[in-house]
């Protein structure tokens, strides 16, 4: 996989510091990182005050803090497609907005400018694919049906169909098009919708009296982290769970008005609330631990029996709850993070581990995975390691829908590396000899 | 930039089919391909191809201070294009600005530059144009109001503003320099935009390439003047700009972006270098940099604050910009020009850099018309024009207001 991660890093201009360069552990990087062939394309971002304080405390406790690799770039960069990006200015309006500085990598900023110049490329905007067409054998995709903004339906014939519509829509399109057998949790048979997993979001808030973090300075992914409590990086014996998470301080920019950190017990309105807001806005920070969520037999995706979209097609139904394993893991890692928080000397800390049942209300994570997973066994997976569907060899389904479990990391680097791997297999193997790339 | 080949359709009808016999057409592949390249070098498409339309079918409007002129149909359609034009007649259009039947072309069709094109090159362009798909598209080229629409007036104009004659090499200079001069002064018709115009719209030849305003864009000084011109740019910087639309100093936007996209990105490396060598060696003596306005001036103080808030995120606190993404403002020819039209324009209307295969990013600058008033725009530009080594006259808020009104009407 490494060459494909490397290819993606170069397209996106990922900023960071390598922790493992060709097998050699590098001072200042993440020592738990897999071996990389190259440094990150752009250097690590400069760190705001909160991450700096955290990194010092973590280091004093014997951990190995590193700058979080990020698709917000730290210096001017021109990617292999010739597209130029500028350095992030820590504007603080990252998470819910586009980037006016051309610093935040996405397919739109880093690939489309080069792609739209190709004479054989067409993008149909404001169009929605509603179905993958299969021939009478059900073993061959013949194209897709899409609907345009005036409501007209079109058929696009194709020799090769690649679906990359994000986790949920990938799975829904497969269910609606009859690709693979829908997963049945009662019999544990079927693959489409199987292995759906989420992520557990944990955190510790730190209230200080004597610090000013200027929290409006921020960027969507700037920060310092440690990886000692992630996945298999620590000894799980006797703990009664597996998994773990990425520990990080990433100040995304505390938006005025919406961001009002106050300690527990503060009224939710009125003059005391305002007083506490003024007292705490500048001097509060938090440490997050975004942690794993392992798939279970009872968590899955299916077509909703009741609710439909504007075209009368079933919506996707998510059947999910956190498992006992994940809740135990969440309590443990949050406790470890709290130890570092205490060492930083705040007036008060508040632990927020993921607990109780899953709830759609509070924002926890946008990292949803699985439902059309990659594997070696066609009875338990939907696609092979090249993201080619087992049943329909000229149909590839790309995205985090292919992840069979959710580890304690953000998904996009891996989703993109898998896309590069699939593209490489299509160009260098499939096109020369169309058919299954892995014999089941 | 926008030229207009004024060949009224009615006049074609006068020429007889016998005229075809006058000149043999060399339609070998080599000749046509040579013509294709020369048509790119001359950027004929800029005025004769509507974006997205059929090549050379005409219809692009050029706004001149005297009124509108429209690029003619130069496809080989016999009724509405140049299908009935002989090579000799074509040669006369290019070298004398005179169409078949003796009528005169407006200087918007840059025959004052094209007169320098060699007869052989004209023959190749003619062969190429006759090889493209004929398109029936009647174009009314002359939309000028009275009295400018009277072509007779052009006889006097030509006497005052036009020196006929093919390019003559300067034996003192290298072959490369001469090739550059041939392109810049001839087919490239750089002076059409970059040379100041007299009251009649004729070139002020003693100020060749010293910058001029057209269609509310200021085409900057491209002599090697170190302050207002491109004197600091190396040959490599100039070729990178023409080839990709961007170099470490600047990025092409507006009409120059179109030029790079349609024309110079396709020039051969030898021609790019020849043009750069020639431009580096082209400077009128005597141009002196003015003294900058004092940083304590109230306009400068106000401008500095606006710059920090609105501009520095991209153009960086000391005006260095980000190469090939956000143009450099420190020591930039456009910034140091006497005429701030383009600067006011991009602040009010925003701008989008051109895109080429080599530099496809095409970044946007947002419009600040909604959050900066005329005085703010004037102050921030006055600050930019007089900081980090820049020095240029202050921008007058009235000028900003006038351009704002014109842009609103557009
Ligand atoms: C608020 C937020 C923050 C995030 N932060 C991070 C982070 O910090 N790190 C990280 O690694 N990941 C993060 N993610 C996740 C990341 O955005 C995704 O992993 C990534 O975008 C997935 O890429 P994709 O190409 O699979 O899908 P997408 O980027 O979602 O692209 C799918 C495309 O398909 C189109 N589409 C969908 N259905 C159809 C249809 N039927 N017909 C036609 N087109 C269709 C969509 O319009 C979309 O353009 C975040 C996500 C969110 C929402
Ligand atoms: S914080 Fe985000 S939106 Fe702001 S400049 Fe940096 S990358 Fe762009």
XYZ file of N, CA, C and O in Angstrom, chain B residues 251-390:
560
model
N 1.145 36.666 -12.582
C 0.289 35.708 -13.278
C -0.562 36.475 -14.266
O -1.026 37.568 -13.972
N -0.788 35.868 -15.405
C -1.602 36.534 -16.421
C -3.067 36.473 -16.030
O -3.564 35.432 -15.632
N -3.749 37.612 -16.136
C -5.201 37.606 -15.947
C -5.784 38.548 -16.991
O -5.050 39.212 -17.725
N -7.102 38.615 -17.066
C -7.752 39.500 -18.029
C -7.349 39.149 -19.456
O -7.134 37.984 -19.789
N -7.199 40.177 -20.316
C -6.897 39.903 -21.728
C -5.569 39.161 -21.917
O -5.431 38.393 -22.861
N -4.607 39.381 -21.009
C -3.329 38.686 -21.161
C -3.487 37.191 -20.894
O -2.790 36.374 -21.499
N -4.410 36.833 -20.000
C -4.668 35.409 -19.759
C -5.188 34.761 -21.038
O -4.805 33.651 -21.396
N -6.054 35.501 -21.749
C -6.558 34.969 -23.025
C -5.415 34.813 -24.018
O -5.344 33.830 -24.760
N -4.527 35.794 -24.028
C -3.389 35.723 -24.959
C -2.561 34.481 -24.676
O -2.208 33.731 -25.589
N -2.258 34.253 -23.381
C -1.431 33.090 -23.030
C -2.175 31.800 -23.390
O -1.608 30.882 -23.978
N -3.458 31.753 -23.048
C -4.220 30.520 -23.301
C -4.347 30.227 -24.793
O -4.217 29.088 -25.229
N -4.624 31.271 -25.582
C -4.866 31.041 -27.014
C -3.590 31.046 -27.839
O -3.540 30.448 -28.899
N -2.601 31.785 -27.378
C -1.466 32.028 -28.255
C -0.138 31.590 -27.651
O 0.388 30.531 -27.987
N 0.425 32.370 -26.732
C 1.845 32.174 -26.423
C 2.174 30.849 -25.750
O 3.299 30.377 -25.855
N 1.209 30.188 -25.073
C 1.555 28.873 -24.494
C 1.878 27.869 -25.604
O 2.505 26.855 -25.355
N 1.435 28.175 -26.834
C 1.681 27.247 -27.941
C 2.891 27.646 -28.780
O 3.203 26.996 -29.770
N 3.564 28.750 -28.438
C 4.735 29.165 -29.211
C 5.875 28.168 -29.005
O 5.988 27.535 -27.949
N 6.737 28.078 -30.003
C 7.903 27.196 -29.868
C 8.864 27.796 -28.845
O 8.862 29.015 -28.611
N 9.666 26.946 -28.224
C 10.614 27.432 -27.213
C 11.588 28.440 -27.808
O 11.956 29.415 -27.149
N 11.984 28.225 -29.063
C 12.902 29.188 -29.700
C 12.240 30.555 -29.830
O 12.856 31.580 -29.566
N 10.978 30.571 -30.255
C 10.292 31.856 -30.421
C 10.086 32.550 -29.076
O 10.247 33.766 -28.966
N 9.753 31.771 -28.047
C 9.579 32.369 -26.715
C 10.875 33.026 -26.271
O 10.893 34.152 -25.779
N 11.964 32.308 -26.462
C 13.253 32.834 -26.017
C 13.626 34.062 -26.837
O 14.122 35.063 -26.297
N 13.372 34.021 -28.147
C 13.706 35.158 -29.011
C 12.950 36.403 -28.544
O 13.521 37.494 -28.428
N 11.670 36.224 -28.234
C 10.860 37.359 -27.769
C 11.426 37.894 -26.455
O 11.556 39.108 -26.260
N 11.805 36.973 -25.551
C 12.340 37.403 -24.257
C 13.651 38.166 -24.445
O 13.864 39.217 -23.829
N 14.504 37.651 -25.323
C 15.799 38.309 -25.563
C 15.568 39.713 -26.115
O 16.199 40.687 -25.697
N 14.630 39.830 -27.021
C 14.331 41.140 -27.607
C 13.760 42.092 -26.547
O 14.189 43.236 -26.423
N 12.804 41.602 -25.749
C 12.177 42.477 -24.744
C 13.199 42.950 -23.704
O 13.148 44.080 -23.241
N 14.126 42.039 -23.349
C 15.159 42.412 -22.372
C 16.031 43.556 -22.896
O 16.642 44.286 -22.132
N 16.108 43.684 -24.210
C 17.003 44.665 -24.819
C 16.225 45.865 -25.341
O 16.648 46.557 -26.241
N 15.055 46.104 -24.783
C 14.197 47.138 -25.335
C 13.817 48.100 -24.228
O 12.972 47.799 -23.400
N 14.499 49.228 -24.202
C 14.189 50.196 -23.152
C 14.451 51.603 -23.646
O 15.506 51.885 -24.191
N 13.465 52.465 -23.439
C 13.685 53.871 -23.756
C 14.427 54.500 -22.587
O 14.041 54.321 -21.439
N 15.470 55.218 -22.905
C 16.246 55.860 -21.846
C 15.409 56.952 -21.184
O 14.436 57.409 -21.737
N 15.810 57.299 -19.986
C 15.230 58.493 -19.375
C 14.090 58.254 -18.410
O 13.765 59.118 -17.623
N 13.476 57.049 -18.442
C 12.373 56.790 -17.510
C 12.939 56.687 -16.100
O 13.795 55.861 -15.831
N 12.478 57.554 -15.199
C 13.027 57.542 -13.832
C 11.944 57.156 -12.844
O 10.791 57.489 -13.002
N 12.345 56.434 -11.794
C 11.381 56.049 -10.765
C 11.077 57.269 -9.900
O 11.992 57.973 -9.493
N 9.798 57.522 -9.594
C 9.478 58.638 -8.694
C 9.824 58.275 -7.252
O 10.113 57.116 -6.956
N 9.785 59.264 -6.355
C 9.990 58.966 -4.925
C 8.674 58.450 -4.363
O 7.604 58.916 -4.743
N 8.729 57.449 -3.450
C 7.478 56.929 -2.890
C 6.805 57.944 -1.969
O 7.468 58.807 -1.402
N 5.497 57.819 -1.822
C 4.750 58.659 -0.883
C 5.131 58.214 0.539
O 5.284 57.021 0.803
N 5.261 59.169 1.451
C 5.736 58.857 2.809
C 4.775 57.920 3.534
O 3.552 58.046 3.398
N 5.339 56.987 4.296
C 4.523 56.001 5.032
C 3.612 56.680 6.053
O 2.635 56.092 6.507
N 3.942 57.923 6.436
C 3.154 58.639 7.442
C 1.949 59.360 6.840
O 1.081 59.834 7.561
N 1.899 59.447 5.518
C 0.765 60.073 4.835
C -0.520 59.379 5.298
O -0.564 58.144 5.401
N -1.573 60.154 5.552
C -2.819 59.575 6.091
C -3.362 58.465 5.199
O -3.883 57.453 5.675
N -3.229 58.636 3.876
C -3.744 57.621 2.946
C -2.956 56.318 3.089
O -3.496 55.221 2.995
N -1.649 56.471 3.338
C -0.784 55.293 3.488
C -1.113 54.552 4.786
O -1.145 53.326 4.827
N -1.367 55.317 5.848
C -1.666 54.697 7.146
C -2.973 53.913 7.042
O -3.057 52.745 7.444
N -3.979 54.544 6.432
C -5.268 53.853 6.267
C -5.091 52.638 5.366
O -5.617 51.549 5.637
N -4.333 52.801 4.312
C -4.119 51.707 3.358
C -3.407 50.529 3.996
O -3.739 49.370 3.721
N -2.447 50.811 4.869
C -1.691 49.728 5.522
C -2.628 48.855 6.349
O -2.514 47.619 6.358
N -3.577 49.507 7.044
C -4.506 48.738 7.885
C -5.417 47.873 7.020
O -5.674 46.711 7.332
N -5.887 48.423 5.913
C -6.758 47.642 5.019
C -5.956 46.472 4.423
O -6.436 45.349 4.326
N -4.719 46.760 4.044
C -3.887 45.700 3.458
C -3.733 44.527 4.438
O -3.885 43.365 4.060
N -3.460 44.852 5.697
C -3.270 43.789 6.694
C -4.526 42.940 6.819
O -4.457 41.712 6.884
N -5.692 43.587 6.809
C -6.945 42.851 6.997
C -7.393 42.096 5.757
O -7.877 40.981 5.844
N -7.279 42.724 4.608
C -7.940 42.191 3.422
C -6.990 41.501 2.442
O -7.436 40.682 1.644
N -5.741 41.875 2.418
C -4.867 41.442 1.319
C -3.741 40.518 1.754
O -3.278 39.679 0.979
N -3.293 40.683 3.021
C -2.036 40.043 3.404
C -2.134 38.523 3.492
O -1.135 37.836 3.360
N -3.354 37.981 3.675
C -3.474 36.522 3.786
C -2.946 35.858 2.518
O -2.329 34.797 2.589
N -3.191 36.457 1.379
C -2.711 35.860 0.129
C -1.426 36.517 -0.364
O -0.473 35.844 -0.732
N -1.416 37.847 -0.414
C -0.250 38.521 -1.007
C 0.902 38.631 -0.015
O 1.968 39.113 -0.387
N 0.690 38.190 1.217
C 1.714 38.070 2.248
C 2.127 39.457 2.762
O 2.065 40.439 2.044
N 2.526 39.507 4.027
C 2.666 40.819 4.678
C 3.633 41.773 3.985
O 3.461 42.966 4.032
N 4.659 41.247 3.317
C 5.577 42.173 2.654
C 5.362 42.219 1.138
O 6.257 42.589 0.382
N 4.182 41.797 0.702
C 3.861 41.900 -0.721
C 4.602 40.925 -1.608
O 4.636 41.097 -2.826
N 5.191 39.869 -1.011
C 5.956 38.924 -1.851
C 5.048 38.014 -2.654
O 5.491 37.412 -3.637
N 3.793 37.820 -2.212
C 2.909 36.883 -2.895
C 3.379 35.450 -2.741
O 4.302 35.155 -1.979
N 2.727 34.528 -3.452
C 3.118 33.119 -3.480
C 3.309 32.779 -4.956
O 2.366 32.916 -5.735
N 4.515 32.346 -5.335
C 4.774 32.137 -6.763
C 3.736 31.217 -7.412
O 3.355 30.205 -6.833
N 3.303 31.586 -8.574
C 2.303 30.913 -9.420
C 0.938 30.743 -8.747
O 0.105 30.005 -9.234
N 0.718 31.455 -7.638
C -0.605 31.381 -7.003
C -1.184 32.769 -6.720
O -2.269 33.086 -7.171
N -0.419 33.576 -5.973
C -0.867 34.922 -5.654
C 0.214 35.893 -6.121
O 1.333 35.864 -5.611
N -0.117 36.774 -7.076
C 0.921 37.624 -7.667
C 1.672 38.452 -6.627
O 1.117 38.886 -5.624
N 2.950 38.633 -6.926
C 3.818 39.466 -6.109
C 3.441 40.918 -6.345
O 3.212 41.328 -7.476
N 3.368 41.707 -5.276
C 3.048 43.125 -5.416
C 4.288 43.988 -5.267
O 4.343 45.103 -5.779
N 5.302 43.496 -4.549
C 6.528 44.262 -4.367
C 7.295 44.288 -5.679
O 7.493 43.252 -6.301
N 7.695 45.483 -6.098
C 8.460 45.668 -7.338
C 7.796 45.018 -8.545
O 8.448 44.370 -9.349
N 6.491 45.179 -8.658
C 5.779 44.616 -9.805
C 5.488 45.723 -10.810
O 5.051 46.799 -10.421
N 5.734 45.458 -12.107
C 5.526 46.501 -13.120
C 4.119 47.097 -13.072
O 3.958 48.317 -13.075
N 3.109 46.228 -12.971
C 1.732 46.720 -12.982
C 1.469 47.649 -11.804
O 0.772 48.651 -11.914
N 2.055 47.308 -10.649
C 1.840 48.098 -9.432
C 2.513 49.463 -9.552
O 1.996 50.470 -9.081
N 3.661 49.501 -10.224
C 4.411 50.747 -10.341
C 4.025 51.595 -11.553
O 4.631 52.630 -11.808
N 3.029 51.146 -12.301
C 2.616 51.902 -13.478
C 1.953 53.210 -13.067
O 1.325 53.271 -12.011
N 2.065 54.217 -13.919
C 1.381 55.477 -13.628
C -0.127 55.253 -13.583
O -0.828 55.829 -12.775
N -0.600 54.407 -14.497
C -2.044 54.208 -14.639
C -2.498 53.030 -13.766
O -2.088 51.889 -13.986
N -3.349 53.281 -12.770
C -3.745 52.183 -11.851
C -4.991 51.404 -12.298
O -5.554 50.653 -11.507
N -5.437 51.599 -13.547
C -6.729 51.021 -13.964
C -6.861 49.531 -13.632
O -7.860 49.099 -13.055
N -5.853 48.734 -14.015
C -5.976 47.285 -13.790
C -6.035 46.965 -12.311
O -6.744 46.044 -11.889
N -5.275 47.717 -11.500
C -5.265 47.461 -10.060
C -6.643 47.739 -9.469
O -7.181 46.943 -8.695
N -7.220 48.880 -9.837
C -8.559 49.220 -9.332
C -9.532 48.149 -9.791
O -10.380 47.668 -9.037
N -9.379 47.760 -11.041
C -10.301 46.780 -11.617
C -10.292 45.463 -10.837
O -11.340 44.922 -10.502
N -9.106 44.923 -10.565
C -9.090 43.609 -9.903
C -9.586 43.703 -8.463
O -10.207 42.770 -7.967
N -9.344 44.848 -7.812
C -9.863 44.979 -6.441
C -11.392 45.041 -6.471
O -12.070 44.388 -5.676
N -11.942 45.779 -7.424
C -13.406 45.914 -7.481
C -14.086 44.667 -8.020
O -15.093 44.214 -7.477
N -13.536 44.128 -9.093
C -14.251 43.042 -9.798
C -13.690 41.668 -9.477
O -14.270 40.661 -9.846
N -12.550 41.608 -8.786
C -11.897 40.313 -8.617
C -11.246 39.922 -9.926
O -11.327 40.646 -10.924
N -10.615 38.770 -9.911
C -9.900 38.376 -11.118
C -9.651 36.885 -11.086
O -9.623 36.267 -10.018
N -9.504 36.305 -12.250
C -9.188 34.885 -12.327
C -7.988 34.756 -13.237
O -8.001 35.252 -14.363
N -6.950 34.096 -12.720
C -5.750 33.929 -13.534
C -6.020 32.919 -14.634
O -6.888 32.056 -14.504
N -5.274 33.032 -15.704
C -5.425 32.091 -16.815
C -4.953 30.700 -16.426
O -4.242 30.518 -15.446
N -5.375 29.703 -17.188
C -4.955 28.326 -16.927
C -4.275 27.758 -18.165
O -4.744 27.958 -19.280
N -3.164 27.091 -17.943
C -2.470 26.403 -19.037
C -2.192 24.981 -18.567
O -2.316 24.681 -17.383
N -1.769 24.131 -19.499
C -1.446 22.765 -19.088
C -0.335 22.767 -18.042
O -0.347 21.972 -17.100
N 0.620 23.662 -18.196
C 1.743 23.690 -17.263
C 1.363 24.295 -15.922
O 1.917 23.916 -14.894
N 0.437 25.230 -15.915
C 0.014 25.887 -14.671
C -1.517 25.931 -14.662
O -2.126 26.938 -14.977
N -2.149 24.798 -14.296
C -3.609 24.707 -14.448
C -4.424 25.286 -13.296
O -5.643 25.261 -13.343
N -3.771 25.809 -12.242
C -4.494 26.164 -11.015
C -5.601 27.196 -11.250
O -6.693 27.068 -10.735
N -5.295 28.251 -11.994
C -6.265 29.311 -12.281
C -6.941 29.861 -11.029
O -8.161 29.812 -10.892
N -6.142 30.368 -10.081
C -6.734 30.854 -8.833
C -7.576 32.119 -9.036
O -7.354 32.874 -9.969
N -8.518 32.296 -8.146
C -9.410 33.465 -8.186
C -9.037 34.465 -7.119
O -8.709 34.085 -6.006
N -9.149 35.743 -7.453
C -9.132 36.782 -6.429
C -10.587 37.227 -6.271
O -11.270 37.455 -7.263
N -11.068 37.302 -5.015
C -12.471 37.708 -4.855
C -12.662 39.203 -5.118
O -11.701 39.973 -5.081
N -13.889 39.600 -5.369
C -14.223 41.010 -5.531
C -14.317 41.675 -4.161
O -14.838 41.089 -3.214
N -13.792 42.896 -4.072
C -13.907 43.653 -2.826
C -14.849 44.853 -2.987
O -14.867 45.746 -2.156
N -15.624 44.858 -4.060
C -16.520 45.991 -4.323
C -17.554 46.147 -3.217
O -18.018 47.243 -2.941
N -17.895 45.033 -2.576
C -18.975 45.082 -1.583
C -18.501 45.495 -0.204
O -19.298 45.893 0.630
N -17.214 45.402 0.083
C -16.796 45.764 1.437
C -15.696 46.825 1.501
O -15.223 47.134 2.577
N -15.293 47.363 0.353
C -14.369 48.492 0.365
C -15.006 49.623 -0.446
O -15.412 49.401 -1.598
N -15.101 50.831 0.147
C -15.639 51.951 -0.624
C -14.536 52.578 -1.478
O -13.372 52.148 -1.422
N -14.892 53.573 -2.272
C -13.928 54.146 -3.230
C -12.668 54.640 -2.531
O -11.554 54.457 -3.016
N -12.878 55.252 -1.356
C -11.730 55.796 -0.636
C -10.841 54.659 -0.102
O -9.605 54.739 -0.165
N -11.469 53.591 0.394
C -10.706 52.437 0.894
C -9.859 51.833 -0.231
O -8.681 51.516 -0.037
N -10.492 51.657 -1.385
C -9.768 51.055 -2.521
C -8.584 51.951 -2.898
O -7.463 51.483 -3.098
N -8.855 53.273 -2.966
C -7.790 54.207 -3.326
C -6.666 54.142 -2.300
O -5.476 54.088 -2.656
N -7.023 54.116 -1.013
C -5.990 54.111 0.035
C -5.160 52.835 0.009
O -3.935 52.878 0.104
N -5.813 51.699 -0.112
C -5.041 50.454 -0.062
C -4.133 50.360 -1.295
O -2.991 49.895 -1.194
N -4.618 50.847 -2.429
C -3.771 50.790 -3.620
C -2.630 51.803 -3.535
O -1.505 51.519 -3.949
N -2.919 52.962 -2.965
C -1.854 53.952 -2.774
C -0.770 53.361 -1.880
O 0.431 53.489 -2.143
N -1.211 52.646 -0.840
C -0.250 51.986 0.063
C 0.578 50.934 -0.684
O 1.799 50.926 -0.620
N -0.112 50.066 -1.426
C 0.586 48.995 -2.160
C 1.565 49.602 -3.168
O 2.668 49.099 -3.356
N 1.167 50.719 -3.792
C 1.994 51.336 -4.836
C 3.173 52.121 -4.273
O 4.000 52.604 -5.050
N 3.242 52.230 -2.939
C 4.325 53.032 -2.359
C 4.996 52.360 -1.173
O 5.480 53.018 -0.260
N 4.993 51.034 -1.168
C 5.613 50.268 -0.077
C 6.471 49.167 -0.695
O 6.266 48.832 -1.871
N 7.365 48.602 0.062
C 8.243 47.491 -0.351
C 9.039 47.810 -1.631
O 9.218 46.958 -2.514
N 9.471 49.047 -1.773
C 10.248 49.408 -2.963
C 9.400 49.938 -4.101
O 9.927 50.394 -5.113
N 8.082 49.900 -3.962
C 7.226 50.451 -5.012
C 7.149 51.969 -4.890
O 7.292 52.514 -3.790
